[in-house]
């Protein structure tokens, strides 16, 4: 009959060793000494966190390189009268509303006054009859008090509108897979997008705006797909239960 290995006991009787001064060791049938843990939980988590941080930096570097390499031209006309602003629908109003959100995010991270002025709509533009932007109606309705929401300039709206068209067409015509975000960037790279910003910062600022809007748009898209999948799963479970009945 095989014997079960038992570790040596560490608690010896103190009363038996009071006179001798040496602690009596009670041994078991295991001769191998106990070894320490090779990798602790803290070290394992630290290595995973370091690997995740390195991967994030690599993706950020690739994204910035792709965005800075996009074809952005200042020759694209951004005149509001060339875009049919007087025929604004619900989609255009939502795009202008999102442009105001991008304006708020971007202006917090830049210090150039000229760039901030180019992103912000001036009161003179809204007072002019020729440049009256009907897309502002949703922003005005969502403003709980006058001026609480940011007003995007015509040039910023034109850039966001061009980006939204490419993003929308890509998401509607392509299958959902892991690299769909990079597919969106590839199609944006092949599109002549209007640049915005001063002479020194227009490339960096345009890339920053495109990055901010694309990340926000893909976040909305993923949430929408998750809701659709959840509804589909609930319907499938309901059908299975109905068949059992």
CSV table of C-alpha atoms in Angstrom, one decimal:
chain,number,residue,atom,x,y,z
A,1,UNK,CA,0.0,0.0,0.0
A,2,UNK,CA,1.4,3.4,-1.1
A,3,UNK,CA,2.0,5.9,1.6
A,4,UNK,CA,0.7,9.5,1.3
A,5,UNK,CA,3.4,12.1,1.5
A,6,UNK,CA,3.0,14.4,4.4
A,7,UNK,CA,5.0,17.6,4.9
A,8,UNK,CA,7.1,18.1,8.0
A,9,UNK,CA,5.4,19.7,10.9
A,10,UNK,CA,6.7,23.0,12.0
A,11,UNK,CA,5.1,23.2,15.5
A,12,UNK,CA,7.2,21.3,18.0
A,13,UNK,CA,6.5,21.2,21.6
A,14,UNK,CA,8.1,24.1,23.5
A,15,UNK,CA,7.9,22.3,26.8
A,16,UNK,CA,10.1,19.4,25.7
A,17,UNK,CA,12.8,21.8,24.5
A,18,UNK,CA,13.0,24.3,27.4
A,19,UNK,CA,15.9,22.6,29.1
A,20,UNK,CA,18.0,21.7,26.0
A,21,UNK,CA,17.5,25.1,24.3
A,22,UNK,CA,17.2,23.3,20.9
A,23,UNK,CA,13.9,23.0,19.2
A,24,UNK,CA,13.0,19.4,18.3
A,25,UNK,CA,12.0,19.0,14.6
A,26,UNK,CA,9.3,16.5,13.8
A,27,UNK,CA,10.0,15.1,10.3
A,28,UNK,CA,7.6,13.6,7.9
A,29,UNK,CA,8.2,11.3,5.0
A,30,UNK,CA,9.0,14.1,2.5
A,31,UNK,CA,12.7,14.7,2.1
A,32,UNK,CA,12.5,17.5,-0.6
A,33,UNK,CA,12.6,21.0,0.9
A,34,UNK,CA,9.9,23.4,0.2
A,35,UNK,CA,10.6,25.8,-2.8
A,36,UNK,CA,9.4,29.3,-3.3
A,37,UNK,CA,6.9,30.4,-6.0
A,38,UNK,CA,8.7,31.0,-9.3
A,39,UNK,CA,6.4,33.9,-10.4
A,40,UNK,CA,4.3,35.9,-8.0
A,41,UNK,CA,0.8,37.2,-8.9
A,42,UNK,CA,2.2,40.8,-8.6
A,43,UNK,CA,5.0,40.1,-11.1
A,44,UNK,CA,2.7,38.3,-13.5
A,45,UNK,CA,0.2,41.2,-13.5
A,46,UNK,CA,3.1,43.7,-13.9
A,47,UNK,CA,4.4,41.9,-17.0
A,48,UNK,CA,0.9,41.8,-18.5
A,49,UNK,CA,0.4,45.5,-17.8
A,50,UNK,CA,3.8,46.3,-19.3
A,51,UNK,CA,3.0,44.3,-22.5
A,52,UNK,CA,-0.4,46.0,-22.8
A,53,UNK,CA,1.1,49.5,-22.4
A,54,UNK,CA,3.7,48.7,-25.1
A,55,UNK,CA,1.0,47.4,-27.5
A,56,UNK,CA,-1.0,50.6,-26.9
A,57,UNK,CA,2.0,52.8,-27.6
A,58,UNK,CA,2.6,50.9,-30.8
A,59,UNK,CA,-1.0,51.2,-32.0
A,60,UNK,CA,-1.0,54.9,-31.1
A,61,UNK,CA,2.2,55.4,-33.1
A,62,UNK,CA,0.8,53.6,-36.1
A,63,UNK,CA,-2.4,55.6,-35.9
A,64,UNK,CA,-0.6,58.9,-35.7
A,65,UNK,CA,1.7,58.0,-38.6
A,66,UNK,CA,-1.4,57.0,-40.7
A,67,UNK,CA,-3.3,60.2,-39.9
A,68,UNK,CA,-0.3,62.5,-40.6
A,69,UNK,CA,0.2,60.8,-43.9
A,70,UNK,CA,-3.3,61.5,-45.1
A,71,UNK,CA,-3.9,63.7,-48.2
A,72,UNK,CA,-5.2,66.9,-46.7
A,73,UNK,CA,-5.4,69.9,-49.0
A,74,UNK,CA,-6.2,73.5,-48.3
A,75,UNK,CA,-7.5,73.9,-51.9
A,76,UNK,CA,-10.8,72.2,-51.1
A,77,UNK,CA,-13.4,74.9,-51.0
A,78,UNK,CA,-15.0,75.3,-47.6
A,79,UNK,CA,-17.4,78.1,-48.6
A,80,UNK,CA,-20.7,77.5,-46.9
A,81,UNK,CA,-22.7,78.5,-50.0
A,82,UNK,CA,-21.2,75.5,-51.9
A,83,UNK,CA,-22.6,72.9,-49.6
A,84,UNK,CA,-26.3,73.5,-49.7
A,85,UNK,CA,-26.5,74.6,-46.1
A,86,UNK,CA,-30.1,75.9,-46.6
A,87,UNK,CA,-31.3,72.3,-47.2
A,88,UNK,CA,-30.2,70.9,-43.9
A,89,UNK,CA,-31.8,67.6,-42.7
A,90,UNK,CA,-31.7,65.7,-39.5
A,91,UNK,CA,-28.4,64.0,-40.5
A,92,UNK,CA,-26.6,67.3,-41.1
A,93,UNK,CA,-27.9,68.7,-37.8
A,94,UNK,CA,-26.5,65.6,-36.0
A,95,UNK,CA,-23.1,66.0,-37.8
A,96,UNK,CA,-22.9,69.7,-36.8
A,97,UNK,CA,-23.8,68.7,-33.2
A,98,UNK,CA,-21.0,66.2,-33.1
A,99,UNK,CA,-18.7,68.7,-34.7
A,100,UNK,CA,-19.3,70.9,-31.6
A,101,UNK,CA,-18.4,68.0,-29.4
A,102,UNK,CA,-15.1,67.6,-31.3
A,103,UNK,CA,-14.5,71.3,-31.0
A,104,UNK,CA,-14.8,71.1,-27.2
A,105,UNK,CA,-12.4,68.1,-27.0
A,106,UNK,CA,-9.8,69.6,-29.4
A,107,UNK,CA,-9.7,73.1,-28.0
A,108,UNK,CA,-8.8,71.7,-24.6
A,109,UNK,CA,-5.5,70.3,-26.0
A,110,UNK,CA,-4.2,73.1,-28.2
A,111,UNK,CA,-2.8,76.5,-27.2
A,112,UNK,CA,-2.6,78.2,-30.6
A,113,UNK,CA,-5.1,81.1,-30.7
A,114,UNK,CA,-5.3,81.2,-34.5
A,115,UNK,CA,-6.2,77.5,-34.6
A,116,UNK,CA,-8.8,77.9,-31.9
A,117,UNK,CA,-10.3,80.9,-33.9
A,118,UNK,CA,-10.5,78.8,-37.0
A,119,UNK,CA,-12.4,76.0,-35.2
A,120,UNK,CA,-14.9,78.4,-33.5
A,121,UNK,CA,-17.8,80.0,-35.3
A,122,UNK,CA,-17.8,83.7,-35.1
A,123,UNK,CA,-21.0,85.7,-34.3
A,124,UNK,CA,-20.6,87.6,-37.6
A,125,UNK,CA,-21.1,84.4,-39.5
A,126,UNK,CA,-24.5,83.7,-37.9
A,127,UNK,CA,-25.7,87.3,-38.3
A,128,UNK,CA,-25.2,87.1,-42.0
A,129,UNK,CA,-28.2,86.0,-44.1
A,130,UNK,CA,-26.0,84.3,-46.8
A,131,UNK,CA,-24.1,82.2,-44.2
A,132,UNK,CA,-27.0,81.3,-41.9
A,133,UNK,CA,-26.4,77.7,-41.0
A,134,UNK,CA,-29.6,75.7,-40.5
A,135,UNK,CA,-27.6,72.8,-39.0
A,136,UNK,CA,-27.4,74.8,-35.8
A,137,UNK,CA,-31.0,74.2,-34.9
A,138,UNK,CA,-30.3,70.9,-33.1
A,139,UNK,CA,-27.5,72.5,-31.2
A,140,UNK,CA,-29.8,75.4,-30.2
A,141,UNK,CA,-32.5,73.0,-29.1
A,142,UNK,CA,-30.0,71.0,-27.0
A,143,UNK,CA,-28.6,74.1,-25.3
A,144,UNK,CA,-30.3,74.4,-21.9
A,145,UNK,CA,-29.0,78.0,-21.7
A,146,UNK,CA,-27.5,80.2,-24.5
A,147,UNK,CA,-23.9,79.4,-25.2
A,148,UNK,CA,-23.6,76.2,-23.2
A,149,UNK,CA,-22.8,74.2,-26.3
A,150,UNK,CA,-19.8,74.9,-28.5
A,151,UNK,CA,-20.4,76.3,-32.0
A,152,UNK,CA,-18.2,74.7,-34.7
A,153,UNK,CA,-17.0,76.8,-37.6
A,154,UNK,CA,-18.0,76.2,-41.2
A,155,UNK,CA,-14.5,74.8,-42.0
A,156,UNK,CA,-14.6,72.4,-39.1
A,157,UNK,CA,-18.1,71.3,-40.1
A,158,UNK,CA,-17.0,70.8,-43.7
A,159,UNK,CA,-14.1,68.5,-42.5
A,160,UNK,CA,-16.3,66.5,-40.1
A,161,UNK,CA,-19.0,66.1,-42.8
A,162,UNK,CA,-16.4,64.7,-45.3
A,163,UNK,CA,-15.1,62.3,-42.7
A,164,UNK,CA,-18.6,61.2,-41.7
A,165,UNK,CA,-19.5,60.3,-45.3
A,166,UNK,CA,-16.4,58.1,-45.7
A,167,UNK,CA,-17.0,56.4,-42.2
A,168,UNK,CA,-20.7,55.9,-42.9
A,169,UNK,CA,-20.2,54.3,-46.3
A,170,UNK,CA,-17.4,52.0,-45.0
A,171,UNK,CA,-19.4,50.8,-42.0
A,172,UNK,CA,-22.6,50.2,-44.1
A,173,UNK,CA,-20.9,48.3,-47.0
A,174,UNK,CA,-18.2,46.3,-45.1
A,175,UNK,CA,-18.5,43.3,-42.9
A,176,UNK,CA,-17.8,43.7,-39.2
A,177,UNK,CA,-14.3,42.4,-38.4
A,178,UNK,CA,-11.3,43.3,-36.3
A,179,UNK,CA,-9.5,45.6,-38.8
A,180,UNK,CA,-12.6,47.6,-39.9
A,181,UNK,CA,-11.1,50.7,-38.1
A,182,UNK,CA,-8.0,50.5,-40.3
A,183,UNK,CA,-10.1,50.0,-43.3
A,184,UNK,CA,-11.9,53.3,-42.5
A,185,UNK,CA,-8.5,55.0,-42.2
A,186,UNK,CA,-7.4,53.6,-45.6
A,187,UNK,CA,-10.4,55.0,-47.3
A,188,UNK,CA,-9.9,58.4,-45.6
A,189,UNK,CA,-6.3,58.3,-46.8
A,190,UNK,CA,-7.6,58.0,-50.3
A,191,UNK,CA,-9.9,60.9,-49.9
A,192,UNK,CA,-8.9,64.6,-50.4
A,193,UNK,CA,-9.9,66.1,-47.1
A,194,UNK,CA,-9.8,69.8,-46.4
A,195,UNK,CA,-7.1,70.9,-43.9
A,196,UNK,CA,-7.9,73.3,-41.1
A,197,UNK,CA,-5.5,75.3,-38.8
A,198,UNK,CA,-2.7,77.8,-39.1
A,199,UNK,CA,0.2,77.3,-41.5
A,200,UNK,CA,2.3,75.7,-38.7
A,201,UNK,CA,-0.2,73.4,-37.2
A,202,UNK,CA,-2.7,72.6,-39.9
A,203,UNK,CA,-1.4,69.0,-40.6
A,204,UNK,CA,-1.2,68.1,-36.9
A,205,UNK,CA,-4.6,69.7,-36.1
A,206,UNK,CA,-6.4,68.1,-39.0
A,207,UNK,CA,-5.0,64.7,-38.0
A,208,UNK,CA,-6.0,65.3,-34.4
A,209,UNK,CA,-9.6,66.1,-35.4
A,210,UNK,CA,-9.9,63.1,-37.7
A,211,UNK,CA,-8.6,60.8,-34.9
A,212,UNK,CA,-11.0,62.3,-32.3
A,213,UNK,CA,-14.0,61.9,-34.6
A,214,UNK,CA,-13.2,58.4,-35.8
A,215,UNK,CA,-12.6,57.1,-32.3
A,216,UNK,CA,-15.9,58.6,-31.2
A,217,UNK,CA,-17.7,57.3,-34.3
A,218,UNK,CA,-16.4,53.7,-33.9
A,219,UNK,CA,-17.4,53.8,-30.2
A,220,UNK,CA,-21.0,54.6,-31.2
A,221,UNK,CA,-20.8,51.9,-33.9
A,222,UNK,CA,-19.6,49.2,-31.5
A,223,UNK,CA,-22.3,50.0,-29.0
A,224,UNK,CA,-25.0,49.8,-31.7
A,225,UNK,CA,-23.7,46.4,-32.8
A,226,UNK,CA,-23.6,45.1,-29.3
A,227,UNK,CA,-27.2,46.1,-28.8
A,228,UNK,CA,-28.2,44.4,-32.0
A,229,UNK,CA,-26.4,41.2,-31.0
A,230,UNK,CA,-28.0,41.2,-27.6
A,231,UNK,CA,-31.4,41.6,-29.1
A,232,UNK,CA,-30.7,38.8,-31.6
A,233,UNK,CA,-29.6,36.5,-28.8
A,234,UNK,CA,-32.7,37.2,-26.8
A,235,UNK,CA,-34.9,36.5,-29.8
A,236,UNK,CA,-33.1,33.2,-30.4
A,237,UNK,CA,-33.5,32.1,-26.8
A,238,UNK,CA,-37.2,33.0,-26.9
A,239,UNK,CA,-37.7,30.9,-30.0
A,240,UNK,CA,-35.9,28.0,-28.4
A,241,UNK,CA,-38.2,28.2,-25.4
A,242,UNK,CA,-41.3,28.5,-27.7
A,243,UNK,CA,-40.3,25.3,-29.4
A,244,UNK,CA,-40.0,23.5,-26.1
A,245,UNK,CA,-43.5,24.5,-25.3
